[in-house]
Short mmCIF file of C-alpha atoms and ligand atoms in Angstrom, two decimals:
data_model
loop_
_atom_site.label_atom_id
_atom_site.label_comp_id
_atom_site.label_asym_id
_atom_site.label_seq_id
_atom_site.Cartn_x
_atom_site.Cartn_y
_atom_site.Cartn_z
CA UNK A 1 26.76 94.92 196.05
CA UNK A 2 30.47 94.29 196.30
CA UNK A 3 32.10 91.13 194.95
CA UNK A 4 35.79 90.37 195.46
CA UNK A 5 37.86 88.10 193.26
CA UNK A 6 41.10 86.34 194.08
CA UNK A 7 42.80 83.81 191.85
CA UNK A 8 45.65 81.39 191.41
CA UNK A 9 46.40 80.80 195.06
CA UNK A 10 48.66 77.79 194.29
CA UNK A 11 48.47 76.54 197.87
CA UNK A 12 51.13 73.95 198.81
CA UNK A 13 51.19 71.35 201.57
CA UNK A 14 51.79 73.11 204.89
CA UNK A 15 55.47 74.10 205.16
CA UNK A 16 56.28 73.83 201.41
CA UNK A 17 56.98 76.69 199.02
CA UNK A 18 55.46 77.37 195.59
CA UNK A 19 58.05 76.77 192.83
CA UNK A 20 60.65 76.71 195.63
CA UNK A 21 60.35 80.50 195.46
CA UNK A 22 57.56 81.95 197.59
CA UNK A 23 55.38 80.93 200.52
CA UNK A 24 52.07 80.93 198.63
CA UNK A 25 50.21 79.78 201.76
CA UNK A 26 51.40 82.79 203.74
CA UNK A 27 50.52 85.02 200.77
CA UNK A 28 46.98 83.60 200.73
CA UNK A 29 46.71 84.27 204.47
CA UNK A 30 47.69 87.89 203.73
CA UNK A 31 45.10 88.08 200.94
CA UNK A 32 42.46 86.76 203.35
CA UNK A 33 43.43 89.34 205.99
CA UNK A 34 43.18 92.02 203.26
CA UNK A 35 39.67 90.86 202.24
CA UNK A 36 38.53 90.64 205.87
CA UNK A 37 39.78 94.18 206.44
CA UNK A 38 37.93 95.82 203.53
CA UNK A 39 35.26 98.34 204.46
CA UNK A 40 32.66 97.84 203.12
CA UNK A 41 33.28 94.15 203.23
CA UNK A 42 32.61 92.11 200.05
CA UNK A 43 29.40 90.11 200.17
CA UNK A 44 30.97 87.27 198.26
CA UNK A 45 34.50 86.26 197.23
CA UNK A 46 34.98 84.55 193.86
CA UNK A 47 38.06 82.31 193.69
CA UNK A 48 38.79 81.59 190.04
CA UNK A 49 40.93 78.47 190.04
CA UNK A 50 44.42 77.13 190.64
CA UNK A 51 43.37 76.88 194.25
CA UNK A 52 46.31 74.55 194.85
CA UNK A 53 49.45 73.76 192.87
CA UNK A 54 49.46 70.00 192.30
CA UNK A 55 45.96 68.76 193.15
CA UNK A 56 47.23 66.98 196.30
CA UNK A 57 45.14 66.03 199.32
CA UNK A 58 47.68 67.75 201.59
CA UNK A 59 47.28 70.95 199.55
CA UNK A 60 43.47 70.93 199.81
CA UNK A 61 43.80 70.32 203.55
CA UNK A 62 46.03 73.40 203.81
CA UNK A 63 43.58 75.34 201.59
CA UNK A 64 40.62 74.40 203.78
CA UNK A 65 42.49 75.48 206.91
CA UNK A 66 43.49 78.81 205.35
CA UNK A 67 40.03 79.60 203.93
CA UNK A 68 38.44 78.95 207.33
CA UNK A 69 39.74 82.43 208.24
CA UNK A 70 37.97 84.13 205.30
CA UNK A 71 34.95 85.90 206.79
CA UNK A 72 32.78 86.59 203.70
CA UNK A 73 31.28 83.55 201.95
CA UNK A 74 33.24 82.35 198.93
CA UNK A 75 32.80 80.32 195.75
CA UNK A 76 35.45 77.91 194.47
CA UNK A 77 36.18 76.69 190.97
CA UNK A 78 38.98 74.52 189.57
CA UNK A 79 41.92 75.61 187.42
CA UNK A 80 44.41 73.53 185.49
CA UNK A 81 46.53 72.94 188.60
CA UNK A 82 43.57 71.55 190.54
CA UNK A 83 42.24 68.04 190.70
CA UNK A 84 38.53 68.73 190.53
CA UNK A 85 37.39 65.51 192.22
CA UNK A 86 39.88 65.94 195.08
CA UNK A 87 38.68 69.53 195.43
CA UNK A 88 35.06 68.41 195.80
CA UNK A 89 36.02 65.73 198.32
CA UNK A 90 37.68 68.31 200.56
CA UNK A 91 34.87 70.89 200.35
CA UNK A 92 31.66 68.85 200.78
CA UNK A 93 29.96 71.91 202.31
CA UNK A 94 30.23 73.64 198.91
CA UNK A 95 27.15 71.86 197.62
CA UNK A 96 26.95 73.97 194.43
CA UNK A 97 29.97 72.01 193.08
CA UNK A 98 28.68 69.03 191.06
CA UNK A 99 29.95 65.74 192.57
CA UNK A 100 31.22 64.36 189.24
CA UNK A 101 32.46 65.73 185.92
CA UNK A 102 32.92 69.40 185.01
CA UNK A 103 32.30 71.80 187.90
CA UNK A 104 29.88 74.14 186.15
CA UNK A 105 27.42 75.88 188.48
CA UNK A 106 25.03 78.80 188.91
CA UNK A 107 24.68 80.77 192.14
CA UNK A 108 22.04 83.48 192.37
CA UNK A 109 22.93 86.44 194.61
CA UNK A 110 20.22 88.92 193.67
CA UNK A 111 20.49 91.26 191.94
CA UNK A 112 23.45 89.36 190.38
CA UNK A 113 23.75 85.88 188.96
CA UNK A 114 27.09 84.03 189.02
CA UNK A 115 27.64 81.44 186.28
CA UNK A 116 30.85 79.40 186.63
CA UNK A 117 32.03 77.50 183.57
CA UNK A 118 34.67 74.83 184.17
CA UNK A 119 37.24 75.20 181.37
CA UNK A 120 39.70 72.63 182.73
CA UNK A 121 40.83 69.55 180.83
CA UNK A 122 41.94 66.90 183.35
CA UNK A 123 45.65 66.16 182.91
CA UNK A 124 46.25 69.17 180.64
CA UNK A 125 47.11 72.83 181.15
CA UNK A 126 45.18 74.50 178.33
CA UNK A 127 41.45 75.20 178.57
CA UNK A 128 38.57 73.83 176.52
CA UNK A 129 34.77 73.77 176.64
CA UNK A 130 33.07 70.84 174.94
CA UNK A 131 29.63 70.80 173.28
CA UNK A 132 27.97 69.72 176.53
CA UNK A 133 29.63 72.63 178.35
CA UNK A 134 28.43 75.10 175.72
CA UNK A 135 24.89 73.74 175.94
CA UNK A 136 25.04 73.97 179.75
CA UNK A 137 26.19 77.61 179.50
CA UNK A 138 23.42 78.54 177.08
CA UNK A 139 20.79 77.04 179.41
CA UNK A 140 22.34 78.72 182.48
CA UNK A 141 22.31 82.12 180.76
CA UNK A 142 18.73 81.68 179.54
CA UNK A 143 17.67 80.80 183.10
CA UNK A 144 18.83 84.21 184.29
CA UNK A 145 15.97 85.94 182.45
CA UNK A 146 18.03 89.05 181.88
CA UNK A 147 19.48 89.36 185.41
CA UNK A 148 22.92 91.01 185.41
CA UNK A 149 25.33 88.11 185.18
CA UNK A 150 28.99 87.45 185.87
CA UNK A 151 30.54 84.50 184.03
CA UNK A 152 33.58 82.88 185.66
CA UNK A 153 36.12 80.90 183.63
CA UNK A 154 39.60 79.90 184.78
CA UNK A 155 41.18 80.11 181.31
CA UNK A 156 40.78 83.36 179.34
CA UNK A 157 39.31 82.70 175.87
CA UNK A 158 41.65 85.08 174.00
CA UNK A 159 45.32 85.47 173.14
CA UNK A 160 46.79 88.18 175.38
CA UNK A 161 50.03 88.58 173.41
CA UNK A 162 52.26 86.97 176.04
CA UNK A 163 53.46 83.94 174.05
CA UNK A 164 54.00 81.49 176.90
CA UNK A 165 50.48 82.19 178.21
CA UNK A 166 48.71 82.02 174.88
CA UNK A 167 49.73 78.39 174.40
CA UNK A 168 47.48 77.53 177.36
CA UNK A 169 44.44 79.74 176.69
CA UNK A 170 40.91 78.38 176.32
CA UNK A 171 40.97 76.87 172.84
CA UNK A 172 38.38 77.35 170.13
CA UNK A 173 36.83 80.45 171.76
CA UNK A 174 34.60 81.30 168.78
CA UNK A 175 31.69 79.08 169.82
CA UNK A 176 31.87 80.39 173.38
CA UNK A 177 31.92 83.95 172.10
CA UNK A 178 28.76 83.29 170.07
CA UNK A 179 26.87 81.95 173.10
CA UNK A 180 27.89 84.76 175.46
CA UNK A 181 27.37 87.36 172.74
CA UNK A 182 23.66 86.49 172.67
CA UNK A 183 23.25 87.68 176.29
CA UNK A 184 23.79 91.43 176.70
CA UNK A 185 23.05 91.04 180.43
CA UNK A 186 26.50 89.42 180.90
CA UNK A 187 28.26 92.27 182.70
CA UNK A 188 31.64 90.62 183.05
CA UNK A 189 33.57 87.53 182.11
CA UNK A 190 36.07 87.02 184.95
CA UNK A 191 39.10 84.79 184.51
CA UNK A 192 42.27 83.74 186.30
CA UNK A 193 45.12 81.61 184.95
CA UNK A 194 47.35 84.39 183.59
CA UNK A 195 48.46 85.81 186.98
CA UNK A 196 48.05 89.36 185.65
CA UNK A 197 45.32 92.01 185.41
CA UNK A 198 44.25 92.20 181.74
CA UNK A 199 41.15 93.75 180.15
CA UNK A 200 39.60 93.05 176.79
CA UNK A 201 36.31 93.66 175.01
CA UNK A 202 35.01 90.21 174.18
CA UNK A 203 31.67 88.76 173.13
CA UNK A 204 30.01 92.16 173.58
CA UNK A 205 31.03 92.41 177.22
CA UNK A 206 34.06 93.28 179.36
CA UNK A 207 36.48 90.49 180.15
CA UNK A 208 38.89 90.94 183.07
CA UNK A 209 41.61 88.65 184.38
CA UNK A 210 42.72 88.63 188.00
CA UNK A 211 46.25 88.84 189.41
CA UNK A 212 47.50 85.95 191.53
CA UNK A 213 47.73 86.07 195.31
CA UNK A 214 51.21 84.50 194.83
CA UNK A 215 53.65 85.35 191.98
CA UNK A 216 52.78 87.36 188.85
CA UNK A 217 53.68 86.08 185.37
CA UNK A 218 56.12 88.29 183.45
CA UNK A 219 54.62 90.85 181.07
CA UNK A 220 56.69 90.08 177.96
CA UNK A 221 55.15 90.76 174.56
CA UNK A 222 57.98 89.64 172.23
CA UNK A 223 56.98 86.53 170.28
CA UNK A 224 60.27 84.86 171.31
CA UNK A 225 60.02 85.84 174.99
CA UNK A 226 60.94 83.21 177.54
CA UNK A 227 58.60 82.53 180.47
CA UNK A 228 59.25 83.95 183.92
CA UNK A 229 57.46 85.09 187.06
CA UNK A 230 58.07 87.99 189.42
CA UNK A 231 57.15 88.97 192.95
CA UNK A 232 55.13 91.96 191.74
CA UNK A 233 52.55 93.11 194.28
CA UNK A 234 49.73 90.58 194.57
CA UNK A 235 46.22 91.95 194.21
CA UNK A 236 42.54 91.15 194.20
CA UNK A 237 39.78 92.61 192.04
CA UNK A 238 36.72 94.30 193.51
CA UNK A 239 33.64 94.28 191.31
CA UNK A 240 31.22 96.91 192.57
CA UNK A 241 27.65 96.70 191.32
CA UNK A 242 26.13 100.12 191.81
CA UNK A 243 23.36 102.07 190.04
CA UNK A 244 22.90 99.33 187.47
CA UNK A 245 26.55 99.14 186.40
CA UNK A 246 29.63 97.22 187.40
CA UNK A 247 32.88 99.00 188.20
CA UNK A 248 36.02 96.90 188.64
CA UNK A 249 38.86 98.03 190.93
CA UNK A 250 42.29 96.50 191.48
CA UNK A 251 43.17 96.36 195.18
CA UNK A 252 46.82 95.65 195.97
CA UNK A 253 47.67 93.39 198.87
CA UNK A 254 50.51 94.60 201.07
CA UNK A 255 51.72 97.51 203.16
CA UNK A 256 52.35 100.70 201.23
CA UNK A 257 53.51 104.14 202.30
CA UNK A 258 50.73 106.62 203.04
CA UNK A 259 48.06 107.86 203.40
CA UNK A 260 49.25 111.29 202.25
CA UNK A 261 47.03 114.38 202.21
CA UNK A 262 45.03 114.62 198.98
CA UNK A 263 44.52 118.38 198.65
FE1 LIG B 1 47.85 79.64 188.03
#
């Protein structure tokens, strides 16, 4: 079973640019063409938040129009740039999204189970999970009865060492780590938010973050580094469940020289 993940689309109203720098809508269209062209095609596309840039109706309209071209089914979740109620209003056909409050949900795609945990704090850019969210997660994981599970969170629950990202991580990750650590069937925790591919062992599982389909945030590890973004190649992640294990690939979106002979 092949899952694809894209993240941080930052869609703008039709005709407007993201940060006055790039055409994030065109870049999403390119990401969609890339996903549609994969062989084998992913069975499901996970879209891990920051679907749009400012939570505007006009942005969700543009998002809906763009995603209509995506051929595999897809799951949405909010990030800190989304307005979660506006999102739900524009995607009524995505009935797994709760109508009110945090957009936690479970989707079973045997043999895998997808558990999405909404880490957003309306009006803020950092992430947080309250006691009700933790209790919801525990129940959702118990309900899987050991099925291999992928947990989606927009905000990564760890400091990655890039100072201007770590200010906006998911706060107080210890309680979350305890809950997830009790379920060895969690194969991956998949995040967005940081616009970079990062890996970490966390809560007894593998945590991976996804690049953005738009700009990538600068990899700067000095504690006094100033924030910046670059037009590094956008990418998606492909999570391949095969022979009882998950293998994660990074698939770059764009035209590159090749193919060249291998041997
Ligand atoms: Fe983002």
